[in-house]
């Protein structure tokens, strides 16, 4: 399912122990499980995500482009970038650290992370072989602290450990051939601009003409361009974002289906229900009950 994740709803969406709540931080350890249908999970997090491929491999679409992530790789997702899991190996194991926007604003290194084009367009990296052992030990230590009994200094200690880990990651980018911020080409600009627009307006505007006009492109060019570069047309991306929000509201809120329909600016609840079933394959009620 598609999820718009925040630190407020992540515990309910992933059925996590709320007693482990730590201000500004959430940590998930996940293994491939056919029953949980990870390959149908599309995620958009309201903060910074660090995904560590502990074992196995996965294929994912991150910010419209596809990547293969293997054991030892790290995926860095800047705030509100989409990740769509396409496939997972049977032995896949992933540890994910999510950091809130409030957490990010406190540390300069994190503010650089969320503004850096190099990270945006090169989101999958790995540490040098000599640093891999340190990374794994530090990651295990962070998880142990996260699950540690609450204490007055727990959050502060955990934050310092995470900052050490992020500085190790930052060093990889600094030492890469593209250490200067990646210069966005026209392809990157169109994708970024379209993403900002669709994130803002998808709940209200669902016509190709609207987005093409905003981007000063013809509707045909925009759809052809996105299909070529991302695998989806404008209409398919509109459906994707709209359904992402609909599914999240169905799973994480107590709003009625009529209220969700209104929230997404559908004229009638029946129109929303037909739209949802056409895209998802089941009715909103069936999806919520599952």
PDB file of C-alpha atoms in Angstrom:
ATOM      1  CA  UNK A   1       0.000   0.000   0.000  1.00  0.00           C
ATOM      2  CA  UNK A   2       1.077   3.578  -0.437  1.00  0.00           C
ATOM      3  CA  UNK A   3       1.846   5.523   2.698  1.00  0.00           C
ATOM      4  CA  UNK A   4       2.442   9.172   3.484  1.00  0.00           C
ATOM      5  CA  UNK A   5       4.507   8.746   6.629  1.00  0.00           C
ATOM      6  CA  UNK A   6       5.092  11.177   9.468  1.00  0.00           C
ATOM      7  CA  UNK A   7       6.514  10.595  12.934  1.00  0.00           C
ATOM      8  CA  UNK A   8       2.963  10.992  14.224  1.00  0.00           C
ATOM      9  CA  UNK A   9       1.405   8.189  12.186  1.00  0.00           C
ATOM     10  CA  UNK A  10       4.314   5.794  11.607  1.00  0.00           C
ATOM     11  CA  UNK A  11       3.698   3.840  14.821  1.00  0.00           C
ATOM     12  CA  UNK A  12       0.112   3.111  13.852  1.00  0.00           C
ATOM     13  CA  UNK A  13       0.850   2.407  10.184  1.00  0.00           C
ATOM     14  CA  UNK A  14       3.630  -0.056  10.978  1.00  0.00           C
ATOM     15  CA  UNK A  15       2.158  -1.403  14.217  1.00  0.00           C
ATOM     16  CA  UNK A  16       5.196  -0.311  16.232  1.00  0.00           C
ATOM     17  CA  UNK A  17       5.595  -0.227  19.996  1.00  0.00           C
ATOM     18  CA  UNK A  18       4.693   3.367  20.893  1.00  0.00           C
ATOM     19  CA  UNK A  19       6.660   3.081  24.154  1.00  0.00           C
ATOM     20  CA  UNK A  20       9.818   3.279  22.008  1.00  0.00           C
ATOM     21  CA  UNK A  21       8.887   6.753  20.741  1.00  0.00           C
ATOM     22  CA  UNK A  22      11.915   9.028  20.629  1.00  0.00           C
ATOM     23  CA  UNK A  23      11.617  12.704  19.774  1.00  0.00           C
ATOM     24  CA  UNK A  24      12.499  13.326  16.137  1.00  0.00           C
ATOM     25  CA  UNK A  25      13.646   9.750  15.420  1.00  0.00           C
ATOM     26  CA  UNK A  26      12.087   6.467  14.318  1.00  0.00           C
ATOM     27  CA  UNK A  27      13.942   3.242  13.500  1.00  0.00           C
ATOM     28  CA  UNK A  28      12.466   0.250  11.675  1.00  0.00           C
ATOM     29  CA  UNK A  29      14.059  -3.125  11.062  1.00  0.00           C
ATOM     30  CA  UNK A  30      12.265  -5.076   8.333  1.00  0.00           C
ATOM     31  CA  UNK A  31      12.704  -8.418   6.625  1.00  0.00           C
ATOM     32  CA  UNK A  32      11.060  -9.636   3.445  1.00  0.00           C
ATOM     33  CA  UNK A  33       7.703 -11.190   4.198  1.00  0.00           C
ATOM     34  CA  UNK A  34       5.354 -12.182   1.368  1.00  0.00           C
ATOM     35  CA  UNK A  35       2.309 -11.704   3.596  1.00  0.00           C
ATOM     36  CA  UNK A  36       3.178  -8.028   4.200  1.00  0.00           C
ATOM     37  CA  UNK A  37       3.388  -7.258   0.465  1.00  0.00           C
ATOM     38  CA  UNK A  38       6.389  -4.941   0.682  1.00  0.00           C
ATOM     39  CA  UNK A  39       6.535  -4.654  -3.104  1.00  0.00           C
ATOM     40  CA  UNK A  40       3.217  -2.800  -3.085  1.00  0.00           C
ATOM     41  CA  UNK A  41       4.439  -0.278  -0.503  1.00  0.00           C
ATOM     42  CA  UNK A  42       5.050   3.201  -1.862  1.00  0.00           C
ATOM     43  CA  UNK A  43       6.342   5.580   0.762  1.00  0.00           C
ATOM     44  CA  UNK A  44       6.725   9.305   1.093  1.00  0.00           C
ATOM     45  CA  UNK A  45       8.214  10.467   4.393  1.00  0.00           C
ATOM     46  CA  UNK A  46       7.914  13.920   5.887  1.00  0.00           C
ATOM     47  CA  UNK A  47      11.581  14.041   6.876  1.00  0.00           C
ATOM     48  CA  UNK A  48      14.959  12.453   6.050  1.00  0.00           C
ATOM     49  CA  UNK A  49      15.169   8.682   5.501  1.00  0.00           C
ATOM     50  CA  UNK A  50      18.330   6.579   5.695  1.00  0.00           C
ATOM     51  CA  UNK A  51      17.883   3.006   4.476  1.00  0.00           C
ATOM     52  CA  UNK A  52      20.606   0.446   5.175  1.00  0.00           C
ATOM     53  CA  UNK A  53      20.560  -2.776   3.121  1.00  0.00           C
ATOM     54  CA  UNK A  54      21.760  -5.214   5.778  1.00  0.00           C
ATOM     55  CA  UNK A  55      21.199  -8.313   3.671  1.00  0.00           C
ATOM     56  CA  UNK A  56      19.899  -9.292   0.249  1.00  0.00           C
ATOM     57  CA  UNK A  57      18.880  -6.785  -2.406  1.00  0.00           C
ATOM     58  CA  UNK A  58      15.954  -4.732  -3.663  1.00  0.00           C
ATOM     59  CA  UNK A  59      14.917  -2.747  -6.697  1.00  0.00           C
ATOM     60  CA  UNK A  60      13.275   0.588  -5.959  1.00  0.00           C
ATOM     61  CA  UNK A  61      12.096   3.709  -7.697  1.00  0.00           C
ATOM     62  CA  UNK A  62      13.373   6.778  -5.843  1.00  0.00           C
ATOM     63  CA  UNK A  63      12.192  10.199  -6.958  1.00  0.00           C
ATOM     64  CA  UNK A  64      10.962   8.820 -10.317  1.00  0.00           C
ATOM     65  CA  UNK A  65      14.169   6.913 -11.214  1.00  0.00           C
ATOM     66  CA  UNK A  66      14.965   3.216 -10.627  1.00  0.00           C
ATOM     67  CA  UNK A  67      17.873   1.866  -8.570  1.00  0.00           C
ATOM     68  CA  UNK A  68      19.188  -1.531  -7.528  1.00  0.00           C
ATOM     69  CA  UNK A  69      20.167  -1.561  -3.845  1.00  0.00           C
ATOM     70  CA  UNK A  70      22.442  -4.376  -2.691  1.00  0.00           C
ATOM     71  CA  UNK A  71      23.809  -5.597   0.621  1.00  0.00           C
ATOM     72  CA  UNK A  72      26.011  -2.851   2.090  1.00  0.00           C
ATOM     73  CA  UNK A  73      24.348  -0.037   0.156  1.00  0.00           C
ATOM     74  CA  UNK A  74      22.742   2.986   1.819  1.00  0.00           C
ATOM     75  CA  UNK A  75      19.761   4.829   0.328  1.00  0.00           C
ATOM     76  CA  UNK A  76      19.333   8.461   1.375  1.00  0.00           C
ATOM     77  CA  UNK A  77      15.929  10.037   0.750  1.00  0.00           C
ATOM     78  CA  UNK A  78      15.508  13.748   1.226  1.00  0.00           C
ATOM     79  CA  UNK A  79      12.173  14.952   2.672  1.00  0.00           C
ATOM     80  CA  UNK A  80       9.037  14.043   0.711  1.00  0.00           C
ATOM     81  CA  UNK A  81      10.828  12.077  -1.995  1.00  0.00           C
ATOM     82  CA  UNK A  82       8.915   8.992  -3.050  1.00  0.00           C
ATOM     83  CA  UNK A  83      10.305   5.488  -2.787  1.00  0.00           C
ATOM     84  CA  UNK A  84       8.446   2.652  -4.469  1.00  0.00           C
ATOM     85  CA  UNK A  85       9.689  -0.884  -3.783  1.00  0.00           C
ATOM     86  CA  UNK A  86       9.613  -2.909  -7.013  1.00  0.00           C
ATOM     87  CA  UNK A  87      11.113  -6.197  -5.823  1.00  0.00           C
ATOM     88  CA  UNK A  88      12.942  -7.748  -2.868  1.00  0.00           C
ATOM     89  CA  UNK A  89      15.167 -10.796  -2.637  1.00  0.00           C
ATOM     90  CA  UNK A  90      13.942 -13.528  -0.293  1.00  0.00           C
ATOM     91  CA  UNK A  91      16.716 -12.743   2.200  1.00  0.00           C
ATOM     92  CA  UNK A  92      16.217  -8.968   2.098  1.00  0.00           C
ATOM     93  CA  UNK A  93      16.729  -7.178   5.415  1.00  0.00           C
ATOM     94  CA  UNK A  94      16.578  -3.393   5.760  1.00  0.00           C
ATOM     95  CA  UNK A  95      17.136  -1.027   8.675  1.00  0.00           C
ATOM     96  CA  UNK A  96      15.558   2.398   8.180  1.00  0.00           C
ATOM     97  CA  UNK A  97      16.215   5.525  10.225  1.00  0.00           C
ATOM     98  CA  UNK A  98      13.707   8.362   9.879  1.00  0.00           C
ATOM     99  CA  UNK A  99      14.515  11.875  11.105  1.00  0.00           C
ATOM    100  CA  UNK A 100      11.915  14.632  11.483  1.00  0.00           C
ATOM    101  CA  UNK A 101      12.213  18.083   9.957  1.00  0.00           C
ATOM    102  CA  UNK A 102      12.640  19.547  13.457  1.00  0.00           C
ATOM    103  CA  UNK A 103      15.577  17.221  14.045  1.00  0.00           C
ATOM    104  CA  UNK A 104      17.107  18.188  10.693  1.00  0.00           C
ATOM    105  CA  UNK A 105      17.002  21.933  11.370  1.00  0.00           C
ATOM    106  CA  UNK A 106      19.143  21.523  14.496  1.00  0.00           C
ATOM    107  CA  UNK A 107      22.226  20.203  12.674  1.00  0.00           C
ATOM    108  CA  UNK A 108      24.079  21.917   9.789  1.00  0.00           C
ATOM    109  CA  UNK A 109      25.178  18.602   8.272  1.00  0.00           C
ATOM    110  CA  UNK A 110      21.541  17.551   7.975  1.00  0.00           C
ATOM    111  CA  UNK A 111      20.477  20.856   6.468  1.00  0.00           C
ATOM    112  CA  UNK A 112      23.123  20.275   3.792  1.00  0.00           C
ATOM    113  CA  UNK A 113      21.705  16.798   3.186  1.00  0.00           C
ATOM    114  CA  UNK A 114      18.241  18.063   2.385  1.00  0.00           C
ATOM    115  CA  UNK A 115      19.532  20.797   0.041  1.00  0.00           C
ATOM    116  CA  UNK A 116      22.247  18.873  -1.815  1.00  0.00           C
ATOM    117  CA  UNK A 117      21.465  18.047  -5.451  1.00  0.00           C
ATOM    118  CA  UNK A 118      24.202  15.415  -5.531  1.00  0.00           C
ATOM    119  CA  UNK A 119      22.378  13.390  -2.885  1.00  0.00           C
ATOM    120  CA  UNK A 120      19.034  14.017  -4.598  1.00  0.00           C
ATOM    121  CA  UNK A 121      20.240  12.492  -7.869  1.00  0.00           C
ATOM    122  CA  UNK A 122      22.718   9.999  -6.401  1.00  0.00           C
ATOM    123  CA  UNK A 123      20.700   8.608  -3.475  1.00  0.00           C
ATOM    124  CA  UNK A 124      22.341   5.174  -3.295  1.00  0.00           C
ATOM    125  CA  UNK A 125      25.928   4.944  -2.027  1.00  0.00           C
ATOM    126  CA  UNK A 126      28.156   2.716   0.092  1.00  0.00           C
ATOM    127  CA  UNK A 127      31.002   3.369   2.487  1.00  0.00           C
ATOM    128  CA  UNK A 128      34.567   2.371   1.763  1.00  0.00           C
ATOM    129  CA  UNK A 129      35.321  -1.310   2.589  1.00  0.00           C
ATOM    130  CA  UNK A 130      37.473  -0.319   5.574  1.00  0.00           C
ATOM    131  CA  UNK A 131      34.517   1.631   7.047  1.00  0.00           C
ATOM    132  CA  UNK A 132      31.861  -1.041   6.552  1.00  0.00           C
ATOM    133  CA  UNK A 133      32.621  -2.810   9.833  1.00  0.00           C
ATOM    134  CA  UNK A 134      32.392   0.493  11.721  1.00  0.00           C
ATOM    135  CA  UNK A 135      29.080   1.276   9.982  1.00  0.00           C
ATOM    136  CA  UNK A 136      27.569  -2.075  10.960  1.00  0.00           C
ATOM    137  CA  UNK A 137      28.737  -1.781  14.562  1.00  0.00           C
ATOM    138  CA  UNK A 138      27.417   1.770  14.806  1.00  0.00           C
ATOM    139  CA  UNK A 139      24.092   0.790  13.244  1.00  0.00           C
ATOM    140  CA  UNK A 140      23.716  -2.050  15.759  1.00  0.00           C
ATOM    141  CA  UNK A 141      24.582   0.326  18.603  1.00  0.00           C
ATOM    142  CA  UNK A 142      22.002   2.866  17.404  1.00  0.00           C
ATOM    143  CA  UNK A 143      19.307   0.181  17.305  1.00  0.00           C
ATOM    144  CA  UNK A 144      20.214  -0.980  20.807  1.00  0.00           C
ATOM    145  CA  UNK A 145      19.990   2.576  22.142  1.00  0.00           C
ATOM    146  CA  UNK A 146      16.668   3.095  20.372  1.00  0.00           C
ATOM    147  CA  UNK A 147      15.176   0.040  22.092  1.00  0.00           C
ATOM    148  CA  UNK A 148      16.812   0.897  25.398  1.00  0.00           C
ATOM    149  CA  UNK A 149      14.559   1.731  28.337  1.00  0.00           C
ATOM    150  CA  UNK A 150      13.658   5.423  28.372  1.00  0.00           C
ATOM    151  CA  UNK A 151      16.035   7.610  30.363  1.00  0.00           C
ATOM    152  CA  UNK A 152      16.724  11.331  30.715  1.00  0.00           C
ATOM    153  CA  UNK A 153      19.716  11.189  28.336  1.00  0.00           C
ATOM    154  CA  UNK A 154      18.546   8.514  25.898  1.00  0.00           C
ATOM    155  CA  UNK A 155      17.413  10.871  23.142  1.00  0.00           C
ATOM    156  CA  UNK A 156      20.535  13.016  23.312  1.00  0.00           C
ATOM    157  CA  UNK A 157      22.879  10.013  23.188  1.00  0.00           C
ATOM    158  CA  UNK A 158      20.941   8.509  20.293  1.00  0.00           C
ATOM    159  CA  UNK A 159      21.109  11.783  18.377  1.00  0.00           C
ATOM    160  CA  UNK A 160      24.878  11.968  18.735  1.00  0.00           C
ATOM    161  CA  UNK A 161      25.295   8.412  17.445  1.00  0.00           C
ATOM    162  CA  UNK A 162      23.131   9.162  14.414  1.00  0.00           C
ATOM    163  CA  UNK A 163      25.111  12.315  13.651  1.00  0.00           C
ATOM    164  CA  UNK A 164      28.328  10.256  13.656  1.00  0.00           C
ATOM    165  CA  UNK A 165      26.764   7.856  11.156  1.00  0.00           C
ATOM    166  CA  UNK A 166      25.574  10.705   8.933  1.00  0.00           C
ATOM    167  CA  UNK A 167      29.032  12.307   8.981  1.00  0.00           C
ATOM    168  CA  UNK A 168      30.460   9.003   7.729  1.00  0.00           C
ATOM    169  CA  UNK A 169      27.940   9.060   4.877  1.00  0.00           C
ATOM    170  CA  UNK A 170      28.632  12.723   4.154  1.00  0.00           C
ATOM    171  CA  UNK A 171      32.332  11.922   3.826  1.00  0.00           C
ATOM    172  CA  UNK A 172      31.564   9.523   0.959  1.00  0.00           C
ATOM    173  CA  UNK A 173      29.856  12.295  -1.006  1.00  0.00           C
ATOM    174  CA  UNK A 174      32.647  14.762  -0.208  1.00  0.00           C
ATOM    175  CA  UNK A 175      35.264  12.350  -1.585  1.00  0.00           C
ATOM    176  CA  UNK A 176      33.308  11.377  -4.706  1.00  0.00           C
ATOM    177  CA  UNK A 177      34.171  12.711  -8.189  1.00  0.00           C
ATOM    178  CA  UNK A 178      30.917  14.717  -8.031  1.00  0.00           C
ATOM    179  CA  UNK A 179      31.745  16.310  -4.697  1.00  0.00           C
ATOM    180  CA  UNK A 180      30.614  19.693  -5.970  1.00  0.00           C
ATOM    181  CA  UNK A 181      26.826  19.872  -6.029  1.00  0.00           C
ATOM    182  CA  UNK A 182      25.566  18.063  -9.074  1.00  0.00           C
ATOM    183  CA  UNK A 183      24.512  20.614 -11.660  1.00  0.00           C
ATOM    184  CA  UNK A 184      20.914  19.944 -12.553  1.00  0.00           C
ATOM    185  CA  UNK A 185      20.320  19.367 -16.237  1.00  0.00           C
ATOM    186  CA  UNK A 186      17.029  20.136 -17.964  1.00  0.00           C
ATOM    187  CA  UNK A 187      15.733  16.616 -17.254  1.00  0.00           C
ATOM    188  CA  UNK A 188      16.331  17.026 -13.524  1.00  0.00           C
ATOM    189  CA  UNK A 189      14.730  20.476 -13.544  1.00  0.00           C
ATOM    190  CA  UNK A 190      11.514  19.271 -15.192  1.00  0.00           C
ATOM    191  CA  UNK A 191      11.239  16.257 -12.888  1.00  0.00           C
ATOM    192  CA  UNK A 192      11.866  18.364  -9.778  1.00  0.00           C
ATOM    193  CA  UNK A 193       9.446  21.100 -10.831  1.00  0.00           C
ATOM    194  CA  UNK A 194       6.743  18.592 -11.772  1.00  0.00           C
ATOM    195  CA  UNK A 195       7.195  16.777  -8.472  1.00  0.00           C
ATOM    196  CA  UNK A 196       6.797  19.980  -6.464  1.00  0.00           C
ATOM    197  CA  UNK A 197       3.643  20.855  -8.390  1.00  0.00           C
ATOM    198  CA  UNK A 198       2.027  17.445  -8.167  1.00  0.00           C
ATOM    199  CA  UNK A 199       2.824  17.175  -4.456  1.00  0.00           C
ATOM    200  CA  UNK A 200       1.055  20.488  -3.896  1.00  0.00           C
ATOM    201  CA  UNK A 201      -1.889  20.250  -6.292  1.00  0.00           C
ATOM    202  CA  UNK A 202      -2.673  16.559  -6.961  1.00  0.00           C
ATOM    203  CA  UNK A 203      -5.520  16.566  -4.444  1.00  0.00           C
ATOM    204  CA  UNK A 204      -7.195  19.423  -6.318  1.00  0.00           C
ATOM    205  CA  UNK A 205      -5.994  19.418  -9.928  1.00  0.00           C
ATOM    206  CA  UNK A 206      -6.061  16.236 -11.988  1.00  0.00           C
ATOM    207  CA  UNK A 207      -5.682  17.492 -15.569  1.00  0.00           C
ATOM    208  CA  UNK A 208      -2.547  17.256 -17.701  1.00  0.00           C
ATOM    209  CA  UNK A 209      -3.182  20.753 -19.070  1.00  0.00           C
ATOM    210  CA  UNK A 210      -2.888  22.313 -15.604  1.00  0.00           C
ATOM    211  CA  UNK A 211       0.625  20.908 -14.973  1.00  0.00           C
ATOM    212  CA  UNK A 212       1.854  21.494 -18.521  1.00  0.00           C
ATOM    213  CA  UNK A 213       0.773  25.134 -18.321  1.00  0.00           C
ATOM    214  CA  UNK A 214       2.543  25.612 -14.987  1.00  0.00           C
ATOM    215  CA  UNK A 215       5.739  24.174 -16.495  1.00  0.00           C
ATOM    216  CA  UNK A 216       5.387  26.133 -19.767  1.00  0.00           C
ATOM    217  CA  UNK A 217       5.301  22.884 -21.776  1.00  0.00           C
ATOM    218  CA  UNK A 218       2.726  21.332 -24.075  1.00  0.00           C
ATOM    219  CA  UNK A 219       0.618  18.544 -22.520  1.00  0.00           C
ATOM    220  CA  UNK A 220       1.842  16.051 -25.114  1.00  0.00           C
ATOM    221  CA  UNK A 221       5.512  16.898 -24.519  1.00  0.00           C
ATOM    222  CA  UNK A 222       5.165  16.654 -20.731  1.00  0.00           C
ATOM    223  CA  UNK A 223       3.447  13.255 -20.871  1.00  0.00           C
ATOM    224  CA  UNK A 224       5.926  11.905 -23.437  1.00  0.00           C
ATOM    225  CA  UNK A 225       8.874  13.235 -21.429  1.00  0.00           C
ATOM    226  CA  UNK A 226       7.689  11.737 -18.115  1.00  0.00           C
ATOM    227  CA  UNK A 227       6.838   8.405 -19.732  1.00  0.00           C
ATOM    228  CA  UNK A 228      10.337   8.234 -21.228  1.00  0.00           C
ATOM    229  CA  UNK A 229      12.224   9.361 -18.115  1.00  0.00           C
ATOM    230  CA  UNK A 230      10.122   7.870 -15.305  1.00  0.00           C
ATOM    231  CA  UNK A 231       7.997   5.129 -16.848  1.00  0.00           C
ATOM    232  CA  UNK A 232       4.697   6.892 -16.058  1.00  0.00           C
ATOM    233  CA  UNK A 233       2.625   9.531 -17.845  1.00  0.00           C
ATOM    234  CA  UNK A 234       1.296  12.687 -16.171  1.00  0.00           C
ATOM    235  CA  UNK A 235      -2.095  11.071 -15.544  1.00  0.00           C
ATOM    236  CA  UNK A 236      -0.458   7.991 -14.036  1.00  0.00           C
ATOM    237  CA  UNK A 237       1.547  10.180 -11.638  1.00  0.00           C
ATOM    238  CA  UNK A 238      -1.585  12.131 -10.715  1.00  0.00           C
ATOM    239  CA  UNK A 239      -3.336   8.844  -9.911  1.00  0.00           C
ATOM    240  CA  UNK A 240      -0.274   7.679  -7.980  1.00  0.00           C
ATOM    241  CA  UNK A 241      -0.136  10.714  -5.682  1.00  0.00           C
ATOM    242  CA  UNK A 242      -3.906  10.937  -5.230  1.00  0.00           C
ATOM    243  CA  UNK A 243      -4.164   7.274  -4.295  1.00  0.00           C
ATOM    244  CA  UNK A 244      -1.146   7.601  -2.001  1.00  0.00           C
ATOM    245  CA  UNK A 245      -3.009  10.213   0.035  1.00  0.00           C
ATOM    246  CA  UNK A 246      -6.298   8.307  -0.131  1.00  0.00           C
ATOM    247  CA  UNK A 247      -4.757   5.072   1.133  1.00  0.00           C
ATOM    248  CA  UNK A 248      -2.949   6.860   3.936  1.00  0.00           C
ATOM    249  CA  UNK A 249      -6.151   8.541   5.107  1.00  0.00           C
ATOM    250  CA  UNK A 250      -8.020   5.228   4.937  1.00  0.00           C
ATOM    251  CA  UNK A 251      -5.376   3.451   7.033  1.00  0.00           C
ATOM    252  CA  UNK A 252      -4.253   6.125   9.471  1.00  0.00           C
ATOM    253  CA  UNK A 253      -7.349   8.221  10.168  1.00  0.00           C
ATOM    254  CA  UNK A 254     -10.900   7.765  11.393  1.00  0.00           C
ATOM    255  CA  UNK A 255     -12.341   9.958   8.633  1.00  0.00           C
ATOM    256  CA  UNK A 256     -15.354   8.516   6.854  1.00  0.00           C
ATOM    257  CA  UNK A 257     -15.056   7.660   3.170  1.00  0.00           C
ATOM    258  CA  UNK A 258     -17.254  10.676   2.401  1.00  0.00           C
ATOM    259  CA  UNK A 259     -14.925  12.934   4.414  1.00  0.00           C
ATOM    260  CA  UNK A 260     -11.884  11.522   2.616  1.00  0.00           C
ATOM    261  CA  UNK A 261     -13.626  12.120  -0.705  1.00  0.00           C
ATOM    262  CA  UNK A 262     -14.179  15.752   0.293  1.00  0.00           C
ATOM    263  CA  UNK A 263     -10.574  16.078   1.499  1.00  0.00           C
ATOM    264  CA  UNK A 264      -9.393  14.997  -1.954  1.00  0.00           C
ATOM    265  CA  UNK A 265     -11.798  17.394  -3.706  1.00  0.00           C
ATOM    266  CA  UNK A 266     -14.010  14.837  -5.451  1.00  0.00           C
ATOM    267  CA  UNK A 267     -17.439  16.196  -6.367  1.00  0.00           C
ATOM    268  CA  UNK A 268     -19.269  13.093  -5.139  1.00  0.00           C
ATOM    269  CA  UNK A 269     -18.335  10.191  -2.872  1.00  0.00           C
ATOM    270  CA  UNK A 270     -19.494   7.772  -5.570  1.00  0.00           C
ATOM    271  CA  UNK A 271     -17.035   9.313  -8.052  1.00  0.00           C
ATOM    272  CA  UNK A 272     -14.201   8.882  -5.541  1.00  0.00           C
ATOM    273  CA  UNK A 273     -15.184   5.247  -4.909  1.00  0.00           C
ATOM    274  CA  UNK A 274     -15.244   4.434  -8.641  1.00  0.00           C
ATOM    275  CA  UNK A 275     -11.922   6.226  -9.139  1.00  0.00           C
ATOM    276  CA  UNK A 276     -10.294   4.376  -6.228  1.00  0.00           C
ATOM    277  CA  UNK A 277     -11.558   0.974  -7.413  1.00  0.00           C
ATOM    278  CA  UNK A 278     -10.397   1.643 -10.983  1.00  0.00           C
ATOM    279  CA  UNK A 279      -6.851   2.421  -9.841  1.00  0.00           C
ATOM    280  CA  UNK A 280      -6.472   0.066  -6.857  1.00  0.00           C
ATOM    281  CA  UNK A 281      -8.759  -2.785  -7.865  1.00  0.00           C
ATOM    282  CA  UNK A 282     -10.871  -2.783  -4.692  1.00  0.00           C
ATOM    283  CA  UNK A 283     -13.281  -0.310  -3.095  1.00  0.00           C
ATOM    284  CA  UNK A 284     -12.112   2.137  -0.393  1.00  0.00           C
ATOM    285  CA  UNK A 285     -14.142   0.210   2.214  1.00  0.00           C
ATOM    286  CA  UNK A 286     -12.602  -3.134   1.217  1.00  0.00           C
ATOM    287  CA  UNK A 287      -9.131  -1.600   1.298  1.00  0.00           C
ATOM    288  CA  UNK A 288      -9.713  -0.115   4.750  1.00  0.00           C
ATOM    289  CA  UNK A 289     -11.098  -3.411   6.099  1.00  0.00           C
ATOM    290  CA  UNK A 290      -8.083  -5.352   4.829  1.00  0.00           C
TER     291      UNK A 290
END
